[in-house]
Tab-separated table of C-alpha atoms in Angstrom:
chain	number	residue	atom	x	y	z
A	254	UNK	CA	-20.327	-42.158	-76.118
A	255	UNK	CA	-18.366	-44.687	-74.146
A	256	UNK	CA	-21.725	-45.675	-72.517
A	257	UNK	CA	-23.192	-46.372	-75.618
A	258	UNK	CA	-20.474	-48.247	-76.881
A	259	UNK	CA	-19.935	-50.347	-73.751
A	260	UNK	CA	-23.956	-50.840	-73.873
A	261	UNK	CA	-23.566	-52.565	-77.596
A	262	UNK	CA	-20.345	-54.640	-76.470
A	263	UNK	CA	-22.863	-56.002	-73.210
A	264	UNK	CA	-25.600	-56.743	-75.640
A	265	UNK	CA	-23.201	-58.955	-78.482
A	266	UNK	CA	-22.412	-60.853	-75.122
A	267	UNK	CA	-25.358	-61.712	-74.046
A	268	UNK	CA	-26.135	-62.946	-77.557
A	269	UNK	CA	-24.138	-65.600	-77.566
A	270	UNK	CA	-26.813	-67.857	-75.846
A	271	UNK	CA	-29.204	-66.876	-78.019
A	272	UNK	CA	-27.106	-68.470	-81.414
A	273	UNK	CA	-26.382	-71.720	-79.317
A	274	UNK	CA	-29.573	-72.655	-79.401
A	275	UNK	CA	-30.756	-71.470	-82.813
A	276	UNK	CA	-30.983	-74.536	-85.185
A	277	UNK	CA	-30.741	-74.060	-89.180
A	278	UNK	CA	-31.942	-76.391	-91.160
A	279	UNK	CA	-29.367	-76.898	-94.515
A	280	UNK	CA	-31.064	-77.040	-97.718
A	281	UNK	CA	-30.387	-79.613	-99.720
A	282	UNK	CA	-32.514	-78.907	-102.292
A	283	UNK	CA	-31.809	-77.139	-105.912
A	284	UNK	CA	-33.186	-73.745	-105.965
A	285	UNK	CA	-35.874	-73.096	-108.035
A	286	UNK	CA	-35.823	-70.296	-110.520
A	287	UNK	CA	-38.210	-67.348	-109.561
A	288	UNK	CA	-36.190	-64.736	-110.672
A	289	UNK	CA	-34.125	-63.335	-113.703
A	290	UNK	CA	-30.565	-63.521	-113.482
A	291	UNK	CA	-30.823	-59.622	-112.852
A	292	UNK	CA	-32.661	-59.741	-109.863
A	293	UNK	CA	-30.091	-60.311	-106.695
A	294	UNK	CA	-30.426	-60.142	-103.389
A	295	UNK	CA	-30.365	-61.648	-99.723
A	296	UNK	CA	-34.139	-61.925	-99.433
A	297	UNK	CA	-34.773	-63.012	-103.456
A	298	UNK	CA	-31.999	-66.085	-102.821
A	299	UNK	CA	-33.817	-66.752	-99.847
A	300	UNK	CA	-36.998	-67.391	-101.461
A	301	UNK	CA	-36.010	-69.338	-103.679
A	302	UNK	CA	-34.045	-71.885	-101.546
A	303	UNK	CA	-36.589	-71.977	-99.362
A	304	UNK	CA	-39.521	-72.593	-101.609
A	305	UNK	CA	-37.332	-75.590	-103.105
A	306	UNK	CA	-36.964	-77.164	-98.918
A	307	UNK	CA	-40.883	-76.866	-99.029
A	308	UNK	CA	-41.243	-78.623	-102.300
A	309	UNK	CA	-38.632	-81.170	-101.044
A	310	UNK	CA	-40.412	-81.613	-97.849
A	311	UNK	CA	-37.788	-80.394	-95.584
A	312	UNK	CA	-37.309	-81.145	-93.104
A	313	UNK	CA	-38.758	-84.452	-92.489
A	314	UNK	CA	-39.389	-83.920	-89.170
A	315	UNK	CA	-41.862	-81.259	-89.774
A	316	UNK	CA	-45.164	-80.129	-91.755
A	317	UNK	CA	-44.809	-77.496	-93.834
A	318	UNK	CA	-47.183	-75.363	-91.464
A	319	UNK	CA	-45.116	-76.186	-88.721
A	320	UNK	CA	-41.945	-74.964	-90.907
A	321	UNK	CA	-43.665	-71.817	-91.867
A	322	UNK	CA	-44.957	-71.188	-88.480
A	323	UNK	CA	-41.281	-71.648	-86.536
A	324	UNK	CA	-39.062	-69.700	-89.307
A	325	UNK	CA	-41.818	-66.844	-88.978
A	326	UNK	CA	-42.618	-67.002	-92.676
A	327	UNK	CA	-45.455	-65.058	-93.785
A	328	UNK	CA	-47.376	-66.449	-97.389
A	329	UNK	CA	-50.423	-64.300	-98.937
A	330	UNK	CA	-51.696	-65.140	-102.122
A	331	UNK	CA	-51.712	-68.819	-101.867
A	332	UNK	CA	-49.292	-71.712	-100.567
A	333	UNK	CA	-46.159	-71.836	-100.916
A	334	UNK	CA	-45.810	-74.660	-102.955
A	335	UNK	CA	-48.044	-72.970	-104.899
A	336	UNK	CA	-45.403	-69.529	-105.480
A	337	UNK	CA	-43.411	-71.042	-108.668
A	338	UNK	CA	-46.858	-71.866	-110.995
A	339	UNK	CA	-48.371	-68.353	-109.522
A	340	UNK	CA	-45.249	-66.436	-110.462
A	341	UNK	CA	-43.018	-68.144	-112.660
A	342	UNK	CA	-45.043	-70.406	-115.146
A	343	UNK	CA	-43.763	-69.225	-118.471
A	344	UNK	CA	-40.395	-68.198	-117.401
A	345	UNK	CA	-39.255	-65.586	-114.007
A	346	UNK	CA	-41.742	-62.731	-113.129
A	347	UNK	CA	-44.698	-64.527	-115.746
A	348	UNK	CA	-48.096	-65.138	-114.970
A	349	UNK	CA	-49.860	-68.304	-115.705
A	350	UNK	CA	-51.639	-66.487	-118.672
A	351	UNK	CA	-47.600	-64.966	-119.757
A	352	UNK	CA	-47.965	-61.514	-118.545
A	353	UNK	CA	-45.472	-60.215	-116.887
A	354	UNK	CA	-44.953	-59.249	-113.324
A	355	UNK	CA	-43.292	-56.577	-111.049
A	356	UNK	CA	-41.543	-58.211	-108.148
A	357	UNK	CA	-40.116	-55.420	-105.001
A	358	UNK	CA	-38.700	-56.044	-102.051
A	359	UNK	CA	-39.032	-53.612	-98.714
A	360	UNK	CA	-37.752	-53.842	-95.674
A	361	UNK	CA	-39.862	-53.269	-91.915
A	362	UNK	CA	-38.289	-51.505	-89.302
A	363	UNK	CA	-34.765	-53.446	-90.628
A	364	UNK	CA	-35.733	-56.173	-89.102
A	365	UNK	CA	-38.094	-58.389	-91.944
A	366	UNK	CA	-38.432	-58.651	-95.742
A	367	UNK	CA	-41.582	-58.163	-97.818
A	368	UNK	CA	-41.404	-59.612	-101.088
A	369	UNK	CA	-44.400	-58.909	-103.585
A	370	UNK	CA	-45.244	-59.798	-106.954
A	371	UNK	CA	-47.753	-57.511	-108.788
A	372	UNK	CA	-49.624	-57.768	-112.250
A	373	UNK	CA	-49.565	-54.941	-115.066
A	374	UNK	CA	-52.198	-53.199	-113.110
A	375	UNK	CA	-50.912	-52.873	-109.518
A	376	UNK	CA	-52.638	-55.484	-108.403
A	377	UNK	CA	-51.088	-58.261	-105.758
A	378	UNK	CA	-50.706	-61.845	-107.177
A	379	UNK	CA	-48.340	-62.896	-103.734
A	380	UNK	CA	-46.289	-62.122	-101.273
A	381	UNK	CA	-43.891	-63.112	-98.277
A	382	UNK	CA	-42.736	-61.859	-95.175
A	383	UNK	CA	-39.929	-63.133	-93.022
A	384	UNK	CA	-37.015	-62.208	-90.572
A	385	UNK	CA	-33.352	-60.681	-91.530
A	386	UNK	CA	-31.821	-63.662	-89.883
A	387	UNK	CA	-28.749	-64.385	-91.158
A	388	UNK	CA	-29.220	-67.947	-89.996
A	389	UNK	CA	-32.522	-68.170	-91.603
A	390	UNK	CA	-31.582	-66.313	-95.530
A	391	UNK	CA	-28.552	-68.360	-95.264
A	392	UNK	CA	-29.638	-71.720	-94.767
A	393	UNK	CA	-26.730	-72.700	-92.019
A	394	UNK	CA	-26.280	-74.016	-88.841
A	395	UNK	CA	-24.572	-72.248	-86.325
A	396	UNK	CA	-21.460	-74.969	-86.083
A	397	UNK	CA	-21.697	-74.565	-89.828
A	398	UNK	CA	-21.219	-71.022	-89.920
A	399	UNK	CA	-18.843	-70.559	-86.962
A	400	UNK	CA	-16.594	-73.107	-88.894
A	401	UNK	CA	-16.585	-71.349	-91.999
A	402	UNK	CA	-15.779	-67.992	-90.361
A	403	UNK	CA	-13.106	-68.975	-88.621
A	404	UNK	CA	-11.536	-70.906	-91.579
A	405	UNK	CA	-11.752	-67.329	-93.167
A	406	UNK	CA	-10.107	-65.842	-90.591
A	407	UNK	CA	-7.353	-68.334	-90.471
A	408	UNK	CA	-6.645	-68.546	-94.287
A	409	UNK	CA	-6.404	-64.130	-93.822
A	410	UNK	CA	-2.729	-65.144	-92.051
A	411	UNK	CA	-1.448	-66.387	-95.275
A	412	UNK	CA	1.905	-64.957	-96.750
A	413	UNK	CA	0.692	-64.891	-100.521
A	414	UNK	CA	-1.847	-62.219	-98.965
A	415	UNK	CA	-0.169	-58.474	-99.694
A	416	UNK	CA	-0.442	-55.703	-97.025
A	417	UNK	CA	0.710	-53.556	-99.850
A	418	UNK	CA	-2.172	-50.772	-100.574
A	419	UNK	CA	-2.595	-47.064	-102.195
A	420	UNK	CA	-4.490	-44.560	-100.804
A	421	UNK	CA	-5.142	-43.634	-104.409
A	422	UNK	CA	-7.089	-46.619	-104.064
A	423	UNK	CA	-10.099	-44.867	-101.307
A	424	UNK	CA	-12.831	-43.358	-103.209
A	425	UNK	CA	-12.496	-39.297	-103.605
A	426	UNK	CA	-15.110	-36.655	-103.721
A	427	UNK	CA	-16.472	-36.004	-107.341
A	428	UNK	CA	-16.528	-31.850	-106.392
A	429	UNK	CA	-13.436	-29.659	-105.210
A	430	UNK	CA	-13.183	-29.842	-101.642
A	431	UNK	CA	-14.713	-26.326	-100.994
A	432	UNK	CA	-16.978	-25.036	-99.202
A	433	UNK	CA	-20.202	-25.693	-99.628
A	434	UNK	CA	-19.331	-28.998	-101.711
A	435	UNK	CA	-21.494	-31.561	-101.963
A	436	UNK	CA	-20.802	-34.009	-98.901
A	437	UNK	CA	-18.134	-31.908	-97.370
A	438	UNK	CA	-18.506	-29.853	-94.069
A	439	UNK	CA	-15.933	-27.238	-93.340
A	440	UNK	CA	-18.228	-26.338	-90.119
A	441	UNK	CA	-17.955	-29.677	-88.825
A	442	UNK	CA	-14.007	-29.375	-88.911
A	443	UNK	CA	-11.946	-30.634	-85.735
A	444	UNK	CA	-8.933	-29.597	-84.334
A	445	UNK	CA	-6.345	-31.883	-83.902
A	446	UNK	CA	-6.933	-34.670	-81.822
A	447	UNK	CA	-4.295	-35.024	-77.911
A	448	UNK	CA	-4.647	-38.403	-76.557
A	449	UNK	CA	-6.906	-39.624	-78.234
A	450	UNK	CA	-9.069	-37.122	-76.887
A	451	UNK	CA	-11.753	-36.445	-79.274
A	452	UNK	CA	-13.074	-33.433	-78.005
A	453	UNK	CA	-13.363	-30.625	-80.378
A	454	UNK	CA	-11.209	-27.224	-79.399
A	455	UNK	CA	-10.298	-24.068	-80.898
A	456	UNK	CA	-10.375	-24.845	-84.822
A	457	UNK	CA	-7.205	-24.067	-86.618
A	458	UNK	CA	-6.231	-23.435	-90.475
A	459	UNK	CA	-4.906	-27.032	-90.477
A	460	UNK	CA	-7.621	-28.510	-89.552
A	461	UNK	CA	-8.935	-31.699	-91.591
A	462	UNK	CA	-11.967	-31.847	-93.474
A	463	UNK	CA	-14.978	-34.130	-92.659
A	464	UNK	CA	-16.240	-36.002	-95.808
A	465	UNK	CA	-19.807	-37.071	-93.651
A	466	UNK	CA	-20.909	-40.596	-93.960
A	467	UNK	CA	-23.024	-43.182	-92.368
A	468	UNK	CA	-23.984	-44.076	-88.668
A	469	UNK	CA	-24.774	-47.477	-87.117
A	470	UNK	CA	-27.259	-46.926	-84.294
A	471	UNK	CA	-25.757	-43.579	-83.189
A	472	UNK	CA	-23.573	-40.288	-83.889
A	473	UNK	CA	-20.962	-41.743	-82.110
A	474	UNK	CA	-20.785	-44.564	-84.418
A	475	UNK	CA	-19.898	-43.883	-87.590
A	476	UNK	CA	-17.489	-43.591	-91.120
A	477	UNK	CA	-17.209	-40.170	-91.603
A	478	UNK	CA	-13.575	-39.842	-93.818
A	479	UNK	CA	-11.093	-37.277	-92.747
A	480	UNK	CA	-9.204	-36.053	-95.774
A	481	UNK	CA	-5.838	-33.405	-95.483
A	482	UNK	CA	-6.440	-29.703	-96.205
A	483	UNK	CA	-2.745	-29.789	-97.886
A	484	UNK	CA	-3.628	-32.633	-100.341
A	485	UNK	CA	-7.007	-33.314	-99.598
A	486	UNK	CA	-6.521	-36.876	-100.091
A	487	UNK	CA	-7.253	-39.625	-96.386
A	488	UNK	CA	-5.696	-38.035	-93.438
A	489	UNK	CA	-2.921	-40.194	-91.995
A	490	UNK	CA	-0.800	-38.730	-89.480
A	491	UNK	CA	-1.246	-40.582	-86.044
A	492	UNK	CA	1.259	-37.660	-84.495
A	493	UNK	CA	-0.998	-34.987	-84.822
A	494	UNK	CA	-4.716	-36.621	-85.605
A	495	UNK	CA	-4.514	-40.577	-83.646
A	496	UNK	CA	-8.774	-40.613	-83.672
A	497	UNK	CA	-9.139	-39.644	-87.177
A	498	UNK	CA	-5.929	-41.182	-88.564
A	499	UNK	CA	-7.586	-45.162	-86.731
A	500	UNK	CA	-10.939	-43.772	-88.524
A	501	UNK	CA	-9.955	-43.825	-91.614
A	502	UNK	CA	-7.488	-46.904	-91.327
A	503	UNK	CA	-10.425	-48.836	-90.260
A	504	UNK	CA	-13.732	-47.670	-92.258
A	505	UNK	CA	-11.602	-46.982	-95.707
A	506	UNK	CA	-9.416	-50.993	-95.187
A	507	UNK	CA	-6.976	-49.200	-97.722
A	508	UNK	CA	-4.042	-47.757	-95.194
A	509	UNK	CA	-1.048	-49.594	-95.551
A	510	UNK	CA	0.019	-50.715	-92.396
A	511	UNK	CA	1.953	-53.600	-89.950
A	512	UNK	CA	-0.641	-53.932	-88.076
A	513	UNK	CA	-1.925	-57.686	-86.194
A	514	UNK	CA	-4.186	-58.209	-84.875
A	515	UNK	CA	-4.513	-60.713	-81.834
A	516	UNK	CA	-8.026	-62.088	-82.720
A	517	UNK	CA	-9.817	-63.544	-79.732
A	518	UNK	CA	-13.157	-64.899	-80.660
A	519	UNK	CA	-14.984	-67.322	-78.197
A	520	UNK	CA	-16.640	-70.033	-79.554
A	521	UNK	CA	-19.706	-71.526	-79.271
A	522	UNK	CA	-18.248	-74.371	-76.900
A	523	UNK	CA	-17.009	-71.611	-75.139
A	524	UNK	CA	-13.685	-72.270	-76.528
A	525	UNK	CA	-11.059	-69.173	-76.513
A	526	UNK	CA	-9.760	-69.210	-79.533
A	527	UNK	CA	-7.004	-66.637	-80.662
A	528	UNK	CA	-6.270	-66.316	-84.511
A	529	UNK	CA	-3.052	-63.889	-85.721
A	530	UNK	CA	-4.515	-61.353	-88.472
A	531	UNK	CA	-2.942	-59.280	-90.567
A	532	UNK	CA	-5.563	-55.779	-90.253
A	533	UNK	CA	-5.978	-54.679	-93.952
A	534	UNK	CA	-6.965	-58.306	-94.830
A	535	UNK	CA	-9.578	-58.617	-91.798
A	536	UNK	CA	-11.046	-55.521	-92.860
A	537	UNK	CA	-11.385	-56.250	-96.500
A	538	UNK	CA	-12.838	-59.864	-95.583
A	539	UNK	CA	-15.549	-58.153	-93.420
A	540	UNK	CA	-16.258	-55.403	-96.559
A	541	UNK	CA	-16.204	-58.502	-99.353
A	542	UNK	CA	-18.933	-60.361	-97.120
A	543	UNK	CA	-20.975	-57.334	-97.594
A	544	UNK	CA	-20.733	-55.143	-94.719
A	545	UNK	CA	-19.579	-51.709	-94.377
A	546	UNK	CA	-17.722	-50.599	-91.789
A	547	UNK	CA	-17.840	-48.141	-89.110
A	548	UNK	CA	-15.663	-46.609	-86.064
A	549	UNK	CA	-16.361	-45.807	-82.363
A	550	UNK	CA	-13.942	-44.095	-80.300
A	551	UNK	CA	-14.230	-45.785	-76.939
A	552	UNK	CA	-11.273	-44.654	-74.547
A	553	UNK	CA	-7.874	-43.649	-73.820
A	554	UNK	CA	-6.504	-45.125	-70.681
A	555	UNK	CA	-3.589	-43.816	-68.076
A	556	UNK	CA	-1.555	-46.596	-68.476
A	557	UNK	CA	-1.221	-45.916	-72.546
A	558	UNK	CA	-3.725	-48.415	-74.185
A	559	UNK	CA	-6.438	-47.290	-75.761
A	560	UNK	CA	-9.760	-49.057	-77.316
A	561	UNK	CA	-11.947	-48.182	-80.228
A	562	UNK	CA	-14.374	-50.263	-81.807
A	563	UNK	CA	-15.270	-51.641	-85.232
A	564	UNK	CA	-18.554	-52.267	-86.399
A	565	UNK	CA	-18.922	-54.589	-89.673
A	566	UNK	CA	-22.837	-54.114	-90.332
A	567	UNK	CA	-24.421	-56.195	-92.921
A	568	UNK	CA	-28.052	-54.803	-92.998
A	569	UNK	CA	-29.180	-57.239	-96.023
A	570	UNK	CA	-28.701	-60.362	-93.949
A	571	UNK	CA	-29.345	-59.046	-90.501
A	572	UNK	CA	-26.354	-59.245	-88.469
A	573	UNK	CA	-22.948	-56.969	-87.684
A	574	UNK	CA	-19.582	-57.729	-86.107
A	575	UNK	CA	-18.282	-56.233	-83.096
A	576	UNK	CA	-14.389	-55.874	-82.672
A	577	UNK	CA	-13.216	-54.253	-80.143
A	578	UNK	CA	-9.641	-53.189	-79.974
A	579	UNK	CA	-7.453	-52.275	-77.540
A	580	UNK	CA	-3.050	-50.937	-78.916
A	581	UNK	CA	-0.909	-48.468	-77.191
A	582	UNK	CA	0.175	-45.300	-78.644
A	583	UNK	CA	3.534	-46.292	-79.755
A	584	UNK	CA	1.429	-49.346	-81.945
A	585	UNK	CA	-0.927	-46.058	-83.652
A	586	UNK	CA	2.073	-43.611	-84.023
A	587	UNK	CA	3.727	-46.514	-85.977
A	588	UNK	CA	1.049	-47.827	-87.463
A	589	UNK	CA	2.766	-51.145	-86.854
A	590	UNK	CA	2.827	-53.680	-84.257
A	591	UNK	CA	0.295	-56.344	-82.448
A	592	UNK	CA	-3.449	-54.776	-81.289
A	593	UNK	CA	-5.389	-56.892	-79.008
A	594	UNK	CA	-9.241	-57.717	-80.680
A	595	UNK	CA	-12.073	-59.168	-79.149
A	596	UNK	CA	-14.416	-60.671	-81.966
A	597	UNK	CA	-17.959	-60.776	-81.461
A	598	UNK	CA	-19.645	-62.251	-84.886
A	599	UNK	CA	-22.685	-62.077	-86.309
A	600	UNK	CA	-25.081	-60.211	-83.790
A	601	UNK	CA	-28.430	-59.566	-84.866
A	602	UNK	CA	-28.682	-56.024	-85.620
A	603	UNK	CA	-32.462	-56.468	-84.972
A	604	UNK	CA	-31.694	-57.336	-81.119
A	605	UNK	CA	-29.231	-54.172	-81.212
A	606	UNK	CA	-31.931	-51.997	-82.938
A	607	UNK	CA	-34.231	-52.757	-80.562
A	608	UNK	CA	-32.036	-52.225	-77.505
A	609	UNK	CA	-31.257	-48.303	-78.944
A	610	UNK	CA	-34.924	-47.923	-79.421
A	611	UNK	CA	-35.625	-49.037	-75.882
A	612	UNK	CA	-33.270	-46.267	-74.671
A	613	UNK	CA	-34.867	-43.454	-76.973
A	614	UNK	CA	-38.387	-43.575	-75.191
């Protein structure tokens, strides 16, 4: 696990050239209205920014083939300039004639869109393909981004911002936690965790139960929740369980805790810049930008610190953020006290996909 987890750390590094010299161009221009108010979505606000910078003529700089051809856009059915009197001339989702239209959206390999409108009888009237760039959907620069993040990152440091939480607050199972339940696993039940040592043993009556969720590019990656057998409500006692007690603080962002983290987040000047966080407000900043978050186990060193990793993946716009973390077991039998993080932001979870699938042949 620690290979694989070292492997994706290497990989956000060597990234960081790559988003230097990507360059966004910022719309300017109004979107245009291709869709009902229902319809939402990365790829669907996309379009319709972008098809306004085409009408607009932007950039200058560049024809529209040229545009097309370097952002990797795909257009079938017509030109784009043509999209908004093929698919919205009465109102969103019309036909020229008024009939209406089906619009879907499907995703290749996670790593490009397909959007395609379709008349009453199945039948194509256009389509588009293009990347999950988050660059790209979002219309940014780089600088632009980067500054934005870390203004969002500063303003998490603010006093009017509560650590106060209730675990009431984590989502429960809808079924008694039996066996047999609907998303619950008695066989996959661990024993209790010694430093930090993951490594199932002998099971005993005590031992928590697994509420399986996602993973993010392997097993070892993941946001399974580990509830109490006593109370079966999120397991939090770092004493006993330290692996599944950081688990749940970090994938469920509802643990209240005095935990800080040290952010250290190079930037693209290859700056070192180190922002003071409050935890439970990083990790609900990463979940309201629309990613979901995951845990990695990485390590537990002699000398007492220990590292795990977070994972914030945002599949709909094509990136994830890596934080690794590194506290000492006094900080995670407290719960309280300053963590060391190294922020990686925004890697492309295409170039991550890619690397995993490399390794599976």
């Amino acid at each position: 696990m620690y290979g694989i987890l070292k492997k994706t750390l290497l990989l956000a590094a060597l990234l960081v050239p790559r988003l230097l010299s990507w360059a966004a161009e910022p719309s300017c221009a109004a979107p245009v209205s291709l869709f009902p108010d229902s319809v939402t979505g990365a790829a669907y606000r996309f379009i319709e920014s972008y098809v306004a910078e085409a009408a607009a003529g932007i950039p200058a700089d560049r024809t529209l083939e040229e545009k097309l051809f370097q952002d990797e856009v795909i257009v079938e059915g017509g030109s784009i300039l043509e999209l908004p009197a093929r698919v919205a001339a009465v109102g969103p989702l019309t036909a020229p004639d008024g009939s209406p239209l089906t619009v879907s959206v499907a995703t290749r390999l996670g790593k490009h869109y397909r959007v395609e409108w379709r008349d009453t009888l199945g039948n194509q009237v256009f389509a588009l393909a293009f990347p999950i760039d988050h660059l790209l959907l979002t219309r940014q620069t780089p600088a632009l981004r980067e500054t934005r993040l870390l203004s969002a990152l500063r303003s998490l440091n603010s006093p009017r911002l509560s650590q106060t939480s209730h675990l009431s607050q984590i989502s429960q199972p809808s079924q008694p936690l039996e066996q047999g339940a609907r998303g619950v696993s008695r066989a996959k039940n661990q024993p209790p965790s010694k430093g930090l040592n993951p490594k199932p043993s002998t099971l005993t009556p005590s031992s928590p139960v697994i509420v399986p969720g996602d993973c993010l590019f392997s097993p070892d990656i993941n946001n399974h929740l580990y509830l109490s057998p006593l109370d079966s409500l999120p397991l939090v006692s770092p004493a006993l369980y330290p692996v599944e007690t950081l688990s749940n603080l970090i994938t469920t962002a509802e643990i209240p805790n005095d935990l800080t983290v040290d952010l250290s987040y190079i930037s693209l000047d290859r700056e070192k810049i180190i922002i003071p966080v409050p935890l439970n407000p990083l990790l609900r900043y990463f979940r309201d930008e629309g990613c979901t978050l995951y845990f990695g186990f990485s390590e537990a060193r002699p000398d007492g610190r220990h590292t795990c990793l977070l994972m914030a993946a945002n599949p709909a716009e094509g990136y994830c953020h890596s934080l690794r973390l590194r506290l000492s077991r006094e900080t995670i039998d407290s719960l309280s006290g300053p963590v060391d993080g190294r922020l990686t932001a925004y890697v492309p979870l295409s170039r991550i996909l890619s690397l995993f699938d490399e390794n599976a042949q």
